[in-house]
CSV table of C-alpha atoms in Angstrom, one decimal:
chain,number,residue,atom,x,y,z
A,259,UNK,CA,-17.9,-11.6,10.4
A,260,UNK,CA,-16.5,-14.1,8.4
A,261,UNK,CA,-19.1,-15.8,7.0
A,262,UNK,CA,-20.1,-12.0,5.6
A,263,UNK,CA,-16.7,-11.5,4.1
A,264,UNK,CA,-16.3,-14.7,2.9
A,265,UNK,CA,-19.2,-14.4,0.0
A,266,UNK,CA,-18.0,-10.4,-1.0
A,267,UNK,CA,-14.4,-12.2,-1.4
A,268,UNK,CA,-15.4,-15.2,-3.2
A,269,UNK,CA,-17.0,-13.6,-6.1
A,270,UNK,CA,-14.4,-10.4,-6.2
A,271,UNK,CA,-12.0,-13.8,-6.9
A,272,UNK,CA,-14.5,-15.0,-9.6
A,273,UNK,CA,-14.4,-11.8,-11.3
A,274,UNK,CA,-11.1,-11.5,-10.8
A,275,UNK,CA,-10.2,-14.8,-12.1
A,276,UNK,CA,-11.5,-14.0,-15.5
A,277,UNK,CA,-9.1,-10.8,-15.7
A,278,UNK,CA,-5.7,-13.2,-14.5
A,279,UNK,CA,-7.0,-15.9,-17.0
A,280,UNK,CA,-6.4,-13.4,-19.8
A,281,UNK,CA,-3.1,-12.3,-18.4
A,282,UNK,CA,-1.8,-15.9,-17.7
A,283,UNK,CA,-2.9,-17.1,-21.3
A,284,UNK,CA,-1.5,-14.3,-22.5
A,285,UNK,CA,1.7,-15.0,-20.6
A,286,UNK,CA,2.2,-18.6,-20.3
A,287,UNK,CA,2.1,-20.0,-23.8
A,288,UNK,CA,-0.2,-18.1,-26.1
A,289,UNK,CA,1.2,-16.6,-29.3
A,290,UNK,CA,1.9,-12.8,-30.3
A,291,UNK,CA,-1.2,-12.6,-32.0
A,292,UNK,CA,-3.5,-13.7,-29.0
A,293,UNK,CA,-1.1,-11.5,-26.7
A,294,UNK,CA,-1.5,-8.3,-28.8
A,295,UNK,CA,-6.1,-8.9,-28.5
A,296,UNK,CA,-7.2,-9.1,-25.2
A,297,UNK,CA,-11.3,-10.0,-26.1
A,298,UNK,CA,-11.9,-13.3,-25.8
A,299,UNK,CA,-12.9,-15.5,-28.4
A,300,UNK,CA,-16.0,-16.3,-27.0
A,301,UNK,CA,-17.8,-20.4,-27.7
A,302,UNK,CA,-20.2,-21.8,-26.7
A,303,UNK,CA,-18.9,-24.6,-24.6
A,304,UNK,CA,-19.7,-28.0,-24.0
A,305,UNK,CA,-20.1,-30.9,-21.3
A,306,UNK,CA,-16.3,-32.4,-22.6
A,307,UNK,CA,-15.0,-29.3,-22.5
A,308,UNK,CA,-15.8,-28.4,-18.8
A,309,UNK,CA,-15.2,-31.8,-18.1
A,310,UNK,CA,-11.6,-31.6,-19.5
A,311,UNK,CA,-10.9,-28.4,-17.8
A,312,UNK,CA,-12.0,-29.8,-14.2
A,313,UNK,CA,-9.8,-32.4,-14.7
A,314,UNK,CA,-6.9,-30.5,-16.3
A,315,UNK,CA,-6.9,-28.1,-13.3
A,316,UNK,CA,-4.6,-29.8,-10.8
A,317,UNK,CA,-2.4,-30.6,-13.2
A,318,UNK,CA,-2.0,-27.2,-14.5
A,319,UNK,CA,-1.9,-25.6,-11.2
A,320,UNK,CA,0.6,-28.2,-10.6
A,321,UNK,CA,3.0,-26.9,-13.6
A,322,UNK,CA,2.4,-23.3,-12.4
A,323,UNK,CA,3.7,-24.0,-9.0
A,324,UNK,CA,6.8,-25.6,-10.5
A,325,UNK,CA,7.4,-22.7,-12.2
A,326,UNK,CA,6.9,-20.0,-9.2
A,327,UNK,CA,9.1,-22.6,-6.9
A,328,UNK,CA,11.6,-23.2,-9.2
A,329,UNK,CA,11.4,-21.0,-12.5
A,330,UNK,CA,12.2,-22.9,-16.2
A,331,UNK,CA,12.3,-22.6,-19.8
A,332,UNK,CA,9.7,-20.7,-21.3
A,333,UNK,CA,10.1,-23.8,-24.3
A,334,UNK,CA,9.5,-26.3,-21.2
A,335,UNK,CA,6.9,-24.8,-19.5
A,336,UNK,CA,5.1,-24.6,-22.7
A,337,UNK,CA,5.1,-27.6,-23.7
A,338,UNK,CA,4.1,-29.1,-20.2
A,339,UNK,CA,0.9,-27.2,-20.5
A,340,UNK,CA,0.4,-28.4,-24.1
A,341,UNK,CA,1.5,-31.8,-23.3
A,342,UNK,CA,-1.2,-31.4,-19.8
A,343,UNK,CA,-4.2,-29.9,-22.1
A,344,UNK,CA,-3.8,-32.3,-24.8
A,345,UNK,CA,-3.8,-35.3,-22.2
A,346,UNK,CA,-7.0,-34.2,-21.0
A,347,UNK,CA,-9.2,-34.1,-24.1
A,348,UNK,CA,-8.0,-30.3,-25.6
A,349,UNK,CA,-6.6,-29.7,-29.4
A,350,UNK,CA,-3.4,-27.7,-27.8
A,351,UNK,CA,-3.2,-25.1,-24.9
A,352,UNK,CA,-4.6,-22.3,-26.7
A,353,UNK,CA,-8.2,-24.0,-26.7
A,354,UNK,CA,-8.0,-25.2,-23.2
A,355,UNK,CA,-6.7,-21.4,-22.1
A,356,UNK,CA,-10.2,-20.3,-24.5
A,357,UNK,CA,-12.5,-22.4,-22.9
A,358,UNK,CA,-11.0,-21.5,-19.4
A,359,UNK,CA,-11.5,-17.8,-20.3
A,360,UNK,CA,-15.2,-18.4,-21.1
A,361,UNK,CA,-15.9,-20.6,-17.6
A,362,UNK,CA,-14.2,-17.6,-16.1
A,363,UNK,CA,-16.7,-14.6,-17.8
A,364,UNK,CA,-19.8,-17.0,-16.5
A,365,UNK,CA,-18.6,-17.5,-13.6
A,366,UNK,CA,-17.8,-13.9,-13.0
A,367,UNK,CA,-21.7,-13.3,-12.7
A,368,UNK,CA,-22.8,-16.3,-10.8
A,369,UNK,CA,-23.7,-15.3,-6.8
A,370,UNK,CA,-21.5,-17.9,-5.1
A,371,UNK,CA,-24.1,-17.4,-1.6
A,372,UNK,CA,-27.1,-18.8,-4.1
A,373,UNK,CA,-25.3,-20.0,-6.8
A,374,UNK,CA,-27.3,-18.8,-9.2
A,375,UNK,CA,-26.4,-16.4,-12.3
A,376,UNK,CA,-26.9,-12.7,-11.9
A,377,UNK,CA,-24.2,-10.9,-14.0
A,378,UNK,CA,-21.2,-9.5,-13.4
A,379,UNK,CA,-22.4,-6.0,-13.0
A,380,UNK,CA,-25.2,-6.5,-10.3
A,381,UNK,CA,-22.8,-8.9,-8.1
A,382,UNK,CA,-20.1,-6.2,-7.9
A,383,UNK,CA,-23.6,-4.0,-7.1
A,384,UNK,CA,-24.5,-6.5,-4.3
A,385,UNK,CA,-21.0,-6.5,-3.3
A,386,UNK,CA,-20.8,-2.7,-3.1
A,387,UNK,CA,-23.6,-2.6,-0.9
A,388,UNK,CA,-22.6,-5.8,1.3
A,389,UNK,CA,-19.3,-4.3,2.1
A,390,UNK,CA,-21.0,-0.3,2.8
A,391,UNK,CA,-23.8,-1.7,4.9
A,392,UNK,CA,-21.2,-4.1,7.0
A,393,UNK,CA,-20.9,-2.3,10.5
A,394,UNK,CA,-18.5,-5.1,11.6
A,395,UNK,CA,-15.7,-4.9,9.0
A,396,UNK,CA,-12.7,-2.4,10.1
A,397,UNK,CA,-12.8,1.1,8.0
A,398,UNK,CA,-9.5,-0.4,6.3
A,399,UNK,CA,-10.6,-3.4,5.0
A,400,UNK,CA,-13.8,-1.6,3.7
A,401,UNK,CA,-11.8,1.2,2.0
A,402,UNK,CA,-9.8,-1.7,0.3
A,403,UNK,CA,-12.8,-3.5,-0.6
A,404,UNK,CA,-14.5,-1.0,-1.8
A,405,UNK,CA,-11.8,0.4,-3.8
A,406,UNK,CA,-11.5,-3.1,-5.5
A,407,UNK,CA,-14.9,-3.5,-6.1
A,408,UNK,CA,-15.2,-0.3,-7.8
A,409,UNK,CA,-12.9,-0.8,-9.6
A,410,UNK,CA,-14.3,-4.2,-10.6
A,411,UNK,CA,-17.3,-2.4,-11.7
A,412,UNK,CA,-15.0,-0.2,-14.3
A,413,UNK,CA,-13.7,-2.7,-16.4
A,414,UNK,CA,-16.6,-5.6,-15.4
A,415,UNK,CA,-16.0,-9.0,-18.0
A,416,UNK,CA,-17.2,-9.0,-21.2
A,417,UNK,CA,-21.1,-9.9,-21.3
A,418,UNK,CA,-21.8,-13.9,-21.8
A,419,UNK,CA,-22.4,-14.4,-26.0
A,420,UNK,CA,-23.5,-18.0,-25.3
A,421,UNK,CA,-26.2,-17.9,-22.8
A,422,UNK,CA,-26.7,-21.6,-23.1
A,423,UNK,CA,-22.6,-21.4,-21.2
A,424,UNK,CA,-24.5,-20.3,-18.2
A,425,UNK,CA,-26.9,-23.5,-17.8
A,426,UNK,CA,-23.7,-25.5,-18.7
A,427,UNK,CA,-21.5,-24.0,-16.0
A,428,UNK,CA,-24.8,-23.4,-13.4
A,429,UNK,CA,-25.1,-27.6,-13.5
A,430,UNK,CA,-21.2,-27.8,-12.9
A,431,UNK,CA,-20.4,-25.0,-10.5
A,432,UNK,CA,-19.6,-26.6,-7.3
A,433,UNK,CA,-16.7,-28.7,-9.0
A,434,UNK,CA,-15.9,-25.5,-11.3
A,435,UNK,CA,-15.1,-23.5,-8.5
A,436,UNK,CA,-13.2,-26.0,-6.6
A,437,UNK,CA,-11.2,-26.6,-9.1
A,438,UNK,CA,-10.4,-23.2,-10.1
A,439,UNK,CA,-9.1,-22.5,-6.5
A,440,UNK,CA,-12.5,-20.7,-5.1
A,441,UNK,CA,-12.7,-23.5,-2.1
A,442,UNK,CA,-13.3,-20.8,0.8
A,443,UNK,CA,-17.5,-21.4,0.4
């Protein structure tokens, strides 16, 4: 049953990820003017910057557990995130955050079972179906599922700009998604 679930949970987390992104960028040390517009700034992204992120990653997830264990400064946390994007290859935390928020709307859409790019929208489909045609999974779990996946499918990422980003993160996805805590593959 597992190895069912496993797949429907993996990418509900991808598509999720690209919603707490926002929120944590938004949160952590963006500025009132990127707080107040939730659309992304979408780029198109390159080989340093995924690069930079991949390697940035512990080191941020680092500085957020810090800060859930033991909470600080908002003036420290800050600049432990600038000072951790800037060491790895970013102009400040605002373009890491950016480029972390586009690697999060492509991978939104990628199938993790084939790892190939399908869109947002016809995942959460695949999903929906996965989840309605599992005999296995306990009518609670699949109410909960279901109810999250729908409403996945209401407010789905925005559509990827940069359609070269999707060849970009396709030839990087296995170290993308272990870095951005989707391990359970």
């Amino acid at each position: 049953m597992r190895k069912l679930i496993r797949p429907i949970v993996t990418a509900l987390y991808i598509a999720c990820l690209a919603v707490a992104n926002c929120v944590m960028s938004a949160d952590s040390a963006a500025t009132q003017e990127q707080a107040a517009s939730p659309v992304v700034k979408q780029i198109a992204l390159t080989k340093k910057q995924i690069e930079g992120v991949i390697s940035a990653q512990k080191e941020m997830d680092e500085i957020n557990e810090q800060v859930s264990e033991k909470p600080k400064p908002y003036l420290i946390v800050a600049e432990q995130f600038e000072n951790a994007a800037k060491k790895n290859g970013f102009a400040s935390y605002d373009e890491y955050t950016n480029v972390v928020e586009n690697i999060s709307i492509v991978l939104a859409g990628f199938d993790p079972t084939t790892k190939k790019f399908i869109g947002s929208e016809a995942l959460i489909k695949a999903q929906i179906a996965q989840v309605q045609a599992n005999k296995q999974m306990p009518p609670e779990d699949k109410t909960v599922a279901l109810d999250e996946l729908n409403a996945a499918l209401k407010s789905p990422p925005p559509p990827v700009e940069n359609k070269g980003n999707i060849d970009l993160v396709a030839a990087y996805y296995n170290k993308l998604a272990e870095a951005m805590g989707n391990d359970q593959q």
